[in-house]
Amino acid sequence: MVAWLLAALVTGSLVYCGLIVVAVRRYRAARRVAEPAEPVSILKPLAGLDEGLEDNLRSFFEQDYDNFELLFALRSEADPAYFVVESLRRQYPTVAARTILTGEPPWPNAKVWSLSLMMQQARHDLLLMSDSDIRVTPAMARTIAGEFAADPGLAVTTCPYRAVAGQSIWSRLEALGMNTEFWGGVLVARMLDGMRFAVGPTIAARRGAITAVGGWELLQQYLAEDFMLGNLAAGRGLGVGLSSYVIEHRIGSESFPKNAAHRIRWNRSTRRSRPLGYLGQVFTNPLPLALALVAARPAWWPVLFLVASFRSFAGWATAETVLADPVCRRQWLLIPVQDLLSFAFWIAGFFGQTIKWRGQRYRLLADGRFQRAE
């Protein structure tokens, strides 16, 4: 009985791999960009010195677009990121850039507090919100503004990201998972149900869309405020899309305990944001399922080669043709290790109700909201 259940799950995983390939083709065929004319406000919430922060921020100062402004939010001048920002502002005096000091955030989601203050001071309607660990090319602002120009109904869009690992093996494994597994799931969800969510590192949205979903006052209640922004916008009939512009997500290097902690935090948050989708993630890791099947029925060992082939082709379709990730080409043999880790973290995500984020412990509620744990 167990073997046949595992066989059904493996079969579902193979179908899922095929769906990834189809979803990649549809995504690549749907790109639309027009010549942009609209100004853009780029909002950057900062806290501390991320690895490579100066180069990350520099890439935003060097946009090949005449009509944009940069806003940075930090808690105080004592934050070391403040000196990086001020140095760059002096190096690029022609770029319209401002720094906002937020003080201690009164909301549990400090990032959303920073975004709310920056939106109040932003001059333009089109807002591009990007984390501190993101690096881009000079074409970023022009491309995203061009997508909004090409689709007047577009209200929120997510930029796919190519995860760039640091030096640690845990960082490299996580990057492989993001580039070959996570984005495959996003593309399949887009194909089957449309974009009914957004993904955090870089999101562009019209100011009116944020107001329409309840504003930052509502979104600050959620740990996954990015997902909720897209989800609530789609629920109100606003256009939610997936951009053609791929950013670089510099995930840095972490020890295993820190890497495991944030991956479990991510899984616990995802389970509460979209519980049915989280359950369906059982199909996204075919290799652990195949190993379990062969353990139950050793005579079925050839299934490992079939599953490895499907997983490789689906991973290549995402990492190579969508994200243009050169790292996966060189470290392809680490993917089975990453898949086993990913499966273990997925199981761990079903347990526990608390997370630790930036030194503070929070309790996750059943509807995706969170609050400080006493």
CSV table of C-alpha atoms in Angstrom, one decimal:
chain,number,residue,atom,x,y,z
A,1,MET,CA,0.0,0.0,0.0
A,2,VAL,CA,2.8,2.4,1.0
A,3,ALA,CA,4.7,1.6,-2.2
A,4,TRP,CA,1.7,2.4,-4.4
A,5,LEU,CA,1.0,5.6,-2.6
A,6,LEU,CA,4.7,6.6,-3.2
A,7,ALA,CA,4.4,5.6,-6.8
A,8,ALA,CA,1.3,7.8,-7.2
A,9,LEU,CA,3.3,10.8,-5.7
A,10,VAL,CA,6.3,10.1,-8.0
A,11,THR,CA,3.9,10.0,-11.0
A,12,GLY,CA,2.4,13.3,-9.9
A,13,SER,CA,6.0,14.8,-9.6
A,14,LEU,CA,6.8,13.7,-13.1
A,15,VAL,CA,3.7,15.4,-14.4
A,16,TYR,CA,4.7,18.5,-12.4
A,17,CYS,CA,8.1,18.5,-14.1
A,18,GLY,CA,6.4,18.4,-17.5
A,19,LEU,CA,4.2,21.4,-16.4
A,20,ILE,CA,7.3,23.4,-15.5
A,21,VAL,CA,8.6,23.0,-19.1
A,22,VAL,CA,5.3,24.1,-20.6
A,23,ALA,CA,5.0,27.0,-18.1
A,24,VAL,CA,8.5,28.2,-19.0
A,25,ARG,CA,7.6,28.3,-22.7
A,26,ARG,CA,4.4,30.2,-22.0
A,27,TYR,CA,6.2,32.7,-19.8
A,28,ARG,CA,8.8,33.4,-22.4
A,29,ALA,CA,6.1,33.9,-25.1
A,30,ALA,CA,4.1,36.4,-23.1
A,31,ARG,CA,6.7,39.2,-22.7
A,32,ARG,CA,5.5,42.7,-23.6
A,33,VAL,CA,7.5,45.9,-23.3
A,34,ALA,CA,6.7,49.3,-24.7
A,35,GLU,CA,8.7,52.5,-24.7
A,36,PRO,CA,8.3,54.0,-21.2
A,37,ALA,CA,7.6,57.6,-20.4
A,38,GLU,CA,6.4,57.4,-16.9
A,39,PRO,CA,8.6,58.4,-13.9
A,40,VAL,CA,9.5,55.8,-11.3
A,41,SER,CA,10.1,56.0,-7.5
A,42,ILE,CA,12.5,53.3,-6.3
A,43,LEU,CA,12.0,52.5,-2.6
A,44,LYS,CA,14.9,50.8,-0.7
A,45,PRO,CA,14.3,49.7,3.0
A,46,LEU,CA,17.7,49.1,4.6
A,47,ALA,CA,18.9,47.7,7.9
A,48,GLY,CA,22.5,46.9,8.5
A,49,LEU,CA,25.4,46.0,6.1
A,50,ASP,CA,24.5,43.1,3.8
A,51,GLU,CA,27.3,41.4,2.0
A,52,GLY,CA,28.0,43.5,-1.1
A,53,LEU,CA,25.6,46.3,-0.1
A,54,GLU,CA,27.6,49.1,-1.7
A,55,ASP,CA,27.7,47.4,-5.1
A,56,ASN,CA,24.0,46.4,-4.8
A,57,LEU,CA,23.0,50.0,-4.2
A,58,ARG,CA,25.3,51.4,-6.8
A,59,SER,CA,23.5,49.4,-9.4
A,60,PHE,CA,20.3,51.4,-8.7
A,61,PHE,CA,22.1,54.7,-9.0
A,62,GLU,CA,23.3,53.7,-12.4
A,63,GLN,CA,19.9,53.3,-14.1
A,64,ASP,CA,19.8,54.1,-17.8
A,65,TYR,CA,16.5,56.0,-17.3
A,66,ASP,CA,16.1,59.8,-17.1
A,67,ASN,CA,13.0,59.9,-14.9
A,68,PHE,CA,13.5,58.1,-11.6
A,69,GLU,CA,14.2,58.9,-8.0
A,70,LEU,CA,15.7,56.8,-5.2
A,71,LEU,CA,14.4,56.8,-1.6
A,72,PHE,CA,16.3,55.0,1.2
A,73,ALA,CA,14.8,54.3,4.6
A,74,LEU,CA,16.9,53.5,7.8
A,75,ARG,CA,16.1,53.6,11.4
A,76,SER,CA,18.9,56.1,12.3
A,77,GLU,CA,22.2,57.6,11.2
A,78,ALA,CA,23.9,55.0,13.5
A,79,ASP,CA,23.0,52.3,11.0
A,80,PRO,CA,26.2,51.5,9.0
A,81,ALA,CA,24.2,51.4,5.8
A,82,TYR,CA,23.5,55.1,6.3
A,83,PHE,CA,27.2,55.9,5.5
A,84,VAL,CA,27.1,53.7,2.4
A,85,VAL,CA,24.0,55.6,1.1
A,86,GLU,CA,25.4,59.0,1.8
A,87,SER,CA,28.7,58.1,0.1
A,88,LEU,CA,26.9,57.0,-3.0
A,89,ARG,CA,24.7,60.1,-3.0
A,90,ARG,CA,27.9,62.2,-3.1
A,91,GLN,CA,29.3,60.1,-5.9
A,92,TYR,CA,26.1,60.5,-8.0
A,93,PRO,CA,25.0,64.1,-7.4
A,94,THR,CA,22.8,64.1,-10.5
A,95,VAL,CA,20.6,61.3,-9.2
A,96,ALA,CA,17.5,62.4,-7.3
A,97,ALA,CA,18.1,60.5,-4.0
A,98,ARG,CA,16.8,61.0,-0.5
A,99,THR,CA,17.3,59.3,2.8
A,100,ILE,CA,14.5,58.9,5.4
A,101,LEU,CA,15.1,58.1,9.0
A,102,THR,CA,12.2,56.0,10.3
A,103,GLY,CA,13.0,55.6,14.0
A,104,GLU,CA,12.0,52.4,15.8
A,105,PRO,CA,9.1,50.8,13.9
A,106,PRO,CA,5.8,50.6,15.8
A,107,TRP,CA,4.6,47.8,13.5
A,108,PRO,CA,5.8,44.2,13.8
A,109,ASN,CA,6.8,44.2,10.1
A,110,ALA,CA,9.6,46.8,10.1
A,111,LYS,CA,10.1,46.6,6.3
A,112,VAL,CA,6.4,47.6,5.8
A,113,TRP,CA,6.8,50.6,8.2
A,114,SER,CA,9.8,51.8,6.1
A,115,LEU,CA,7.8,51.3,2.8
A,116,SER,CA,4.8,53.3,4.2
A,117,LEU,CA,7.0,56.3,5.1
A,118,MET,CA,8.8,56.2,1.7
A,119,MET,CA,5.5,56.0,-0.2
A,120,GLN,CA,4.3,59.1,1.6
A,121,GLN,CA,7.3,61.1,0.3
A,122,ALA,CA,7.6,59.4,-3.1
A,123,ARG,CA,6.8,61.9,-5.9
A,124,HIS,CA,5.6,59.3,-8.5
A,125,ASP,CA,2.7,56.9,-8.9
A,126,LEU,CA,4.7,53.9,-10.1
A,127,LEU,CA,6.6,52.5,-7.1
A,128,LEU,CA,9.4,50.0,-7.4
A,129,MET,CA,10.2,48.4,-4.0
A,130,SER,CA,13.4,46.5,-3.8
A,131,ASP,CA,15.3,44.8,-0.9
A,132,SER,CA,18.9,45.7,0.1
A,133,ASP,CA,20.4,42.4,-1.2
A,134,ILE,CA,19.3,43.0,-4.8
A,135,ARG,CA,21.6,43.9,-7.7
A,136,VAL,CA,20.4,45.0,-11.1
A,137,THR,CA,21.6,46.2,-14.5
A,138,PRO,CA,21.0,49.7,-15.9
A,139,ALA,CA,18.0,48.5,-17.9
A,140,MET,CA,15.9,47.6,-14.8
A,141,ALA,CA,13.8,50.8,-14.4
A,142,ARG,CA,13.3,51.3,-18.1
A,143,THR,CA,12.2,47.7,-18.6
A,144,ILE,CA,9.7,47.6,-15.7
A,145,ALA,CA,8.2,51.0,-16.6
A,146,GLY,CA,7.9,49.7,-20.2
A,147,GLU,CA,5.9,46.7,-19.0
A,148,PHE,CA,3.4,49.0,-17.3
A,149,ALA,CA,3.3,51.2,-20.4
A,150,ALA,CA,2.5,48.1,-22.5
A,151,ASP,CA,-0.3,46.9,-20.2
A,152,PRO,CA,-2.5,49.7,-18.8
A,153,GLY,CA,-4.3,47.2,-16.6
A,154,LEU,CA,-1.2,46.1,-14.8
A,155,ALA,CA,-1.2,47.1,-11.1
A,156,VAL,CA,1.4,44.9,-9.4
A,157,THR,CA,4.3,42.9,-10.9
A,158,THR,CA,7.0,40.7,-9.5
A,159,CYS,CA,10.6,40.5,-10.8
A,160,PRO,CA,11.9,36.9,-11.0
A,161,TYR,CA,15.3,36.6,-9.3
A,162,ARG,CA,18.4,34.7,-10.0
A,163,ALA,CA,19.8,33.7,-6.6
A,164,VAL,CA,23.6,34.4,-6.3
A,165,ALA,CA,25.2,32.4,-3.6
A,166,GLY,CA,28.0,33.4,-1.2
A,167,GLN,CA,30.9,31.2,-0.2
A,168,SER,CA,29.2,28.8,2.1
A,169,ILE,CA,28.0,25.4,0.9
A,170,TRP,CA,24.6,26.1,2.5
A,171,SER,CA,24.3,29.3,0.5
A,172,ARG,CA,25.1,27.4,-2.7
A,173,LEU,CA,22.6,24.7,-2.0
A,174,GLU,CA,19.8,27.3,-1.2
A,175,ALA,CA,20.6,29.2,-4.5
A,176,LEU,CA,20.3,25.9,-6.5
A,177,GLY,CA,16.9,25.3,-4.9
A,178,MET,CA,15.7,28.8,-5.6
A,179,ASN,CA,16.8,28.7,-9.2
A,180,THR,CA,15.7,25.2,-10.2
A,181,GLU,CA,12.8,24.5,-7.8
A,182,PHE,CA,11.2,27.6,-6.4
A,183,TRP,CA,10.8,29.5,-9.7
A,184,GLY,CA,9.5,26.4,-11.4
A,185,GLY,CA,6.7,26.4,-8.9
A,186,VAL,CA,5.9,30.1,-9.5
A,187,LEU,CA,5.7,29.6,-13.2
A,188,VAL,CA,3.4,26.6,-12.9
A,189,ALA,CA,1.1,28.6,-10.5
A,190,ARG,CA,1.1,31.4,-13.0
A,191,MET,CA,0.1,29.1,-15.8
A,192,LEU,CA,-2.6,27.2,-13.9
A,193,ASP,CA,-4.2,30.0,-11.9
A,194,GLY,CA,-2.7,33.3,-13.1
A,195,MET,CA,-0.5,35.5,-10.9
A,196,ARG,CA,-2.5,35.8,-7.7
A,197,PHE,CA,0.5,36.7,-5.5
A,198,ALA,CA,3.7,38.6,-5.5
A,199,VAL,CA,7.2,37.6,-4.4
A,200,GLY,CA,9.2,39.9,-2.1
A,201,PRO,CA,12.7,40.9,-3.2
A,202,THR,CA,11.6,43.3,-6.0
A,203,ILE,CA,8.0,44.3,-6.6
A,204,ALA,CA,6.6,47.2,-8.7
A,205,ALA,CA,3.1,48.5,-8.0
A,206,ARG,CA,0.9,51.5,-8.6
A,207,ARG,CA,0.2,53.6,-5.6
A,208,GLY,CA,-3.5,53.2,-6.1
A,209,ALA,CA,-3.2,49.4,-6.0
A,210,ILE,CA,-1.6,49.5,-2.5
A,211,THR,CA,-4.4,51.8,-1.3
A,212,ALA,CA,-7.0,49.6,-2.9
A,213,VAL,CA,-6.0,46.5,-0.9
A,214,GLY,CA,-6.1,48.3,2.4
A,215,GLY,CA,-2.8,50.1,2.4
A,216,TRP,CA,0.4,49.4,4.4
A,217,GLU,CA,-1.7,49.5,7.6
A,218,LEU,CA,-3.3,46.2,6.6
A,219,LEU,CA,-0.3,44.7,5.0
A,220,GLN,CA,1.9,45.3,8.1
A,221,GLN,CA,0.0,42.6,9.9
A,222,TYR,CA,1.5,39.9,7.7
A,223,LEU,CA,5.0,38.4,7.6
A,224,ALA,CA,4.6,37.6,3.9
A,225,GLU,CA,3.3,41.1,3.0
A,226,ASP,CA,4.6,40.7,-0.6
A,227,PHE,CA,2.4,37.6,-1.2
A,228,MET,CA,-0.6,39.4,0.4
A,229,LEU,CA,-0.1,42.5,-1.8
A,230,GLY,CA,-0.4,40.4,-4.9
A,231,ASN,CA,-3.1,38.2,-3.5
A,232,LEU,CA,-5.4,41.0,-2.4
A,233,ALA,CA,-4.8,42.9,-5.6
A,234,ALA,CA,-5.8,39.9,-7.7
A,235,GLY,CA,-8.8,39.4,-5.5
A,236,ARG,CA,-10.0,42.9,-6.3
A,237,GLY,CA,-9.7,42.3,-10.0
A,238,LEU,CA,-6.4,44.3,-10.4
A,239,GLY,CA,-3.8,43.1,-12.9
A,240,VAL,CA,-1.0,41.2,-11.3
A,241,GLY,CA,2.0,40.1,-13.4
A,242,LEU,CA,5.4,38.5,-13.6
A,243,SER,CA,8.0,40.8,-15.1
A,244,SER,CA,10.4,39.8,-17.9
A,245,TYR,CA,13.2,41.5,-16.0
A,246,VAL,CA,15.4,39.1,-13.9
A,247,ILE,CA,17.1,40.6,-10.9
A,248,GLU,CA,20.1,39.2,-8.9
A,249,HIS,CA,19.3,38.2,-5.4
A,250,ARG,CA,22.6,38.2,-3.5
A,251,ILE,CA,21.8,35.8,-0.6
A,252,GLY,CA,25.2,36.0,1.0
A,253,SER,CA,26.9,33.3,3.1
A,254,GLU,CA,25.4,31.8,6.3
A,255,SER,CA,26.3,29.0,8.7
A,256,PHE,CA,24.0,26.0,8.7
A,257,PRO,CA,22.1,27.1,11.8
A,258,LYS,CA,21.3,30.5,10.4
A,259,ASN,CA,20.5,29.1,7.0
A,260,ALA,CA,18.2,26.5,8.5
A,261,ALA,CA,16.5,29.0,10.7
A,262,HIS,CA,15.5,31.3,7.8
A,263,ARG,CA,14.5,28.4,5.5
A,264,ILE,CA,12.2,27.0,8.2
A,265,ARG,CA,10.8,30.6,8.8
A,266,TRP,CA,10.1,30.8,5.1
A,267,ASN,CA,8.3,27.5,5.0
A,268,ARG,CA,6.2,28.2,8.1
A,269,SER,CA,5.2,31.5,6.6
A,270,THR,CA,4.3,30.0,3.3
A,271,ARG,CA,2.2,27.3,4.9
A,272,ARG,CA,0.0,29.9,6.5
A,273,SER,CA,-0.1,32.2,3.5
A,274,ARG,CA,-1.3,29.5,1.1
A,275,PRO,CA,-2.0,26.2,3.0
A,276,LEU,CA,-3.3,24.2,0.0
A,277,GLY,CA,-0.4,25.3,-2.2
A,278,TYR,CA,2.1,24.4,0.6
A,279,LEU,CA,0.6,20.9,0.8
A,280,GLY,CA,0.9,20.6,-3.0
A,281,GLN,CA,4.6,21.2,-2.7
A,282,VAL,CA,5.0,17.5,-2.1
A,283,PHE,CA,5.3,17.1,-5.9
A,284,THR,CA,8.1,19.7,-6.2
A,285,ASN,CA,10.8,17.3,-4.9
A,286,PRO,CA,10.6,14.1,-7.0
A,287,LEU,CA,14.0,12.7,-6.0
A,288,PRO,CA,13.3,12.2,-2.3
A,289,LEU,CA,10.0,10.6,-3.2
A,290,ALA,CA,11.7,8.3,-5.7
A,291,LEU,CA,14.3,7.3,-3.1
A,292,ALA,CA,11.5,6.4,-0.7
A,293,LEU,CA,9.8,4.4,-3.4
A,294,VAL,CA,13.0,2.4,-4.1
A,295,ALA,CA,13.5,1.8,-0.4
A,296,ALA,CA,10.0,0.3,-0.3
A,297,ARG,CA,10.3,-1.6,-3.6
A,298,PRO,CA,14.0,-2.1,-4.4
A,299,ALA,CA,13.1,-3.9,-7.7
A,300,TRP,CA,11.8,-0.6,-9.0
A,301,TRP,CA,15.2,1.1,-8.9
A,302,PRO,CA,15.1,2.2,-12.6
A,303,VAL,CA,12.6,4.8,-11.6
A,304,LEU,CA,15.5,6.8,-10.1
A,305,PHE,CA,17.0,7.4,-13.6
A,306,LEU,CA,13.6,8.4,-15.0
A,307,VAL,CA,13.0,10.9,-12.1
A,308,ALA,CA,16.5,12.3,-12.3
A,309,SER,CA,16.0,13.0,-16.0
A,310,PHE,CA,12.7,14.7,-15.6
A,311,ARG,CA,14.0,16.8,-12.6
A,312,SER,CA,17.1,17.8,-14.6
A,313,PHE,CA,15.2,18.9,-17.6
A,314,ALA,CA,12.7,20.9,-15.6
A,315,GLY,CA,15.5,22.5,-13.5
A,316,TRP,CA,17.4,23.3,-16.7
A,317,ALA,CA,14.3,24.9,-18.2
A,318,THR,CA,14.0,27.3,-15.3
A,319,ALA,CA,17.6,28.0,-14.4
A,320,GLU,CA,19.0,28.3,-17.9
A,321,THR,CA,16.2,29.6,-20.1
A,322,VAL,CA,14.4,31.9,-17.6
A,323,LEU,CA,17.1,33.0,-15.1
A,324,ALA,CA,20.3,32.5,-17.2
A,325,ASP,CA,22.0,31.1,-14.1
A,326,PRO,CA,25.6,30.1,-14.8
A,327,VAL,CA,26.1,28.5,-11.3
A,328,CYS,CA,23.7,25.7,-11.9
A,329,ARG,CA,25.7,24.6,-14.9
A,330,ARG,CA,28.8,24.1,-12.8
A,331,GLN,CA,27.2,22.7,-9.7
A,332,TRP,CA,24.5,20.5,-11.1
A,333,LEU,CA,25.5,17.4,-9.1
A,334,LEU,CA,24.6,19.2,-5.8
A,335,ILE,CA,20.9,19.4,-6.8
A,336,PRO,CA,20.1,16.0,-5.3
A,337,VAL,CA,21.5,17.1,-2.0
A,338,GLN,CA,19.5,20.3,-2.2
A,339,ASP,CA,16.4,18.4,-3.0
A,340,LEU,CA,16.8,16.2,0.1
A,341,LEU,CA,17.4,19.3,2.3
A,342,SER,CA,14.4,21.1,0.7
A,343,PHE,CA,12.1,18.1,1.4
A,344,ALA,CA,13.3,18.0,5.0
A,345,PHE,CA,12.6,21.8,5.5
A,346,TRP,CA,9.2,21.4,3.9
A,347,ILE,CA,8.3,18.7,6.4
A,348,ALA,CA,9.7,20.9,9.2
A,349,GLY,CA,7.4,23.7,8.0
A,350,PHE,CA,4.4,21.8,9.2
A,351,PHE,CA,5.5,22.1,12.8
A,352,GLY,CA,5.9,25.1,15.1
A,353,GLN,CA,4.1,28.4,15.3
A,354,THR,CA,6.9,30.8,16.1
A,355,ILE,CA,9.8,32.3,14.1
A,356,LYS,CA,12.8,34.5,14.9
A,357,TRP,CA,13.3,37.5,12.7
A,358,ARG,CA,16.0,40.1,13.1
A,359,GLY,CA,16.5,39.2,16.7
A,360,GLN,CA,12.8,39.2,17.7
A,361,ARG,CA,10.5,36.2,18.2
A,362,TYR,CA,7.1,36.2,16.6
A,363,ARG,CA,4.0,34.0,16.7
A,364,LEU,CA,2.4,33.1,13.3
A,365,LEU,CA,-1.3,33.1,13.2
A,366,ALA,CA,-3.4,30.7,11.2
A,367,ASP,CA,-4.4,33.4,8.6
A,368,GLY,CA,-0.8,34.5,7.8
A,369,ARG,CA,-0.7,37.4,10.2
A,370,PHE,CA,1.9,37.5,12.9
A,371,GLN,CA,2.5,39.2,16.2
A,372,ARG,CA,5.4,39.6,18.7
A,373,ALA,CA,5.6,36.6,21.0
A,374,GLU,CA,5.7,37.5,24.7
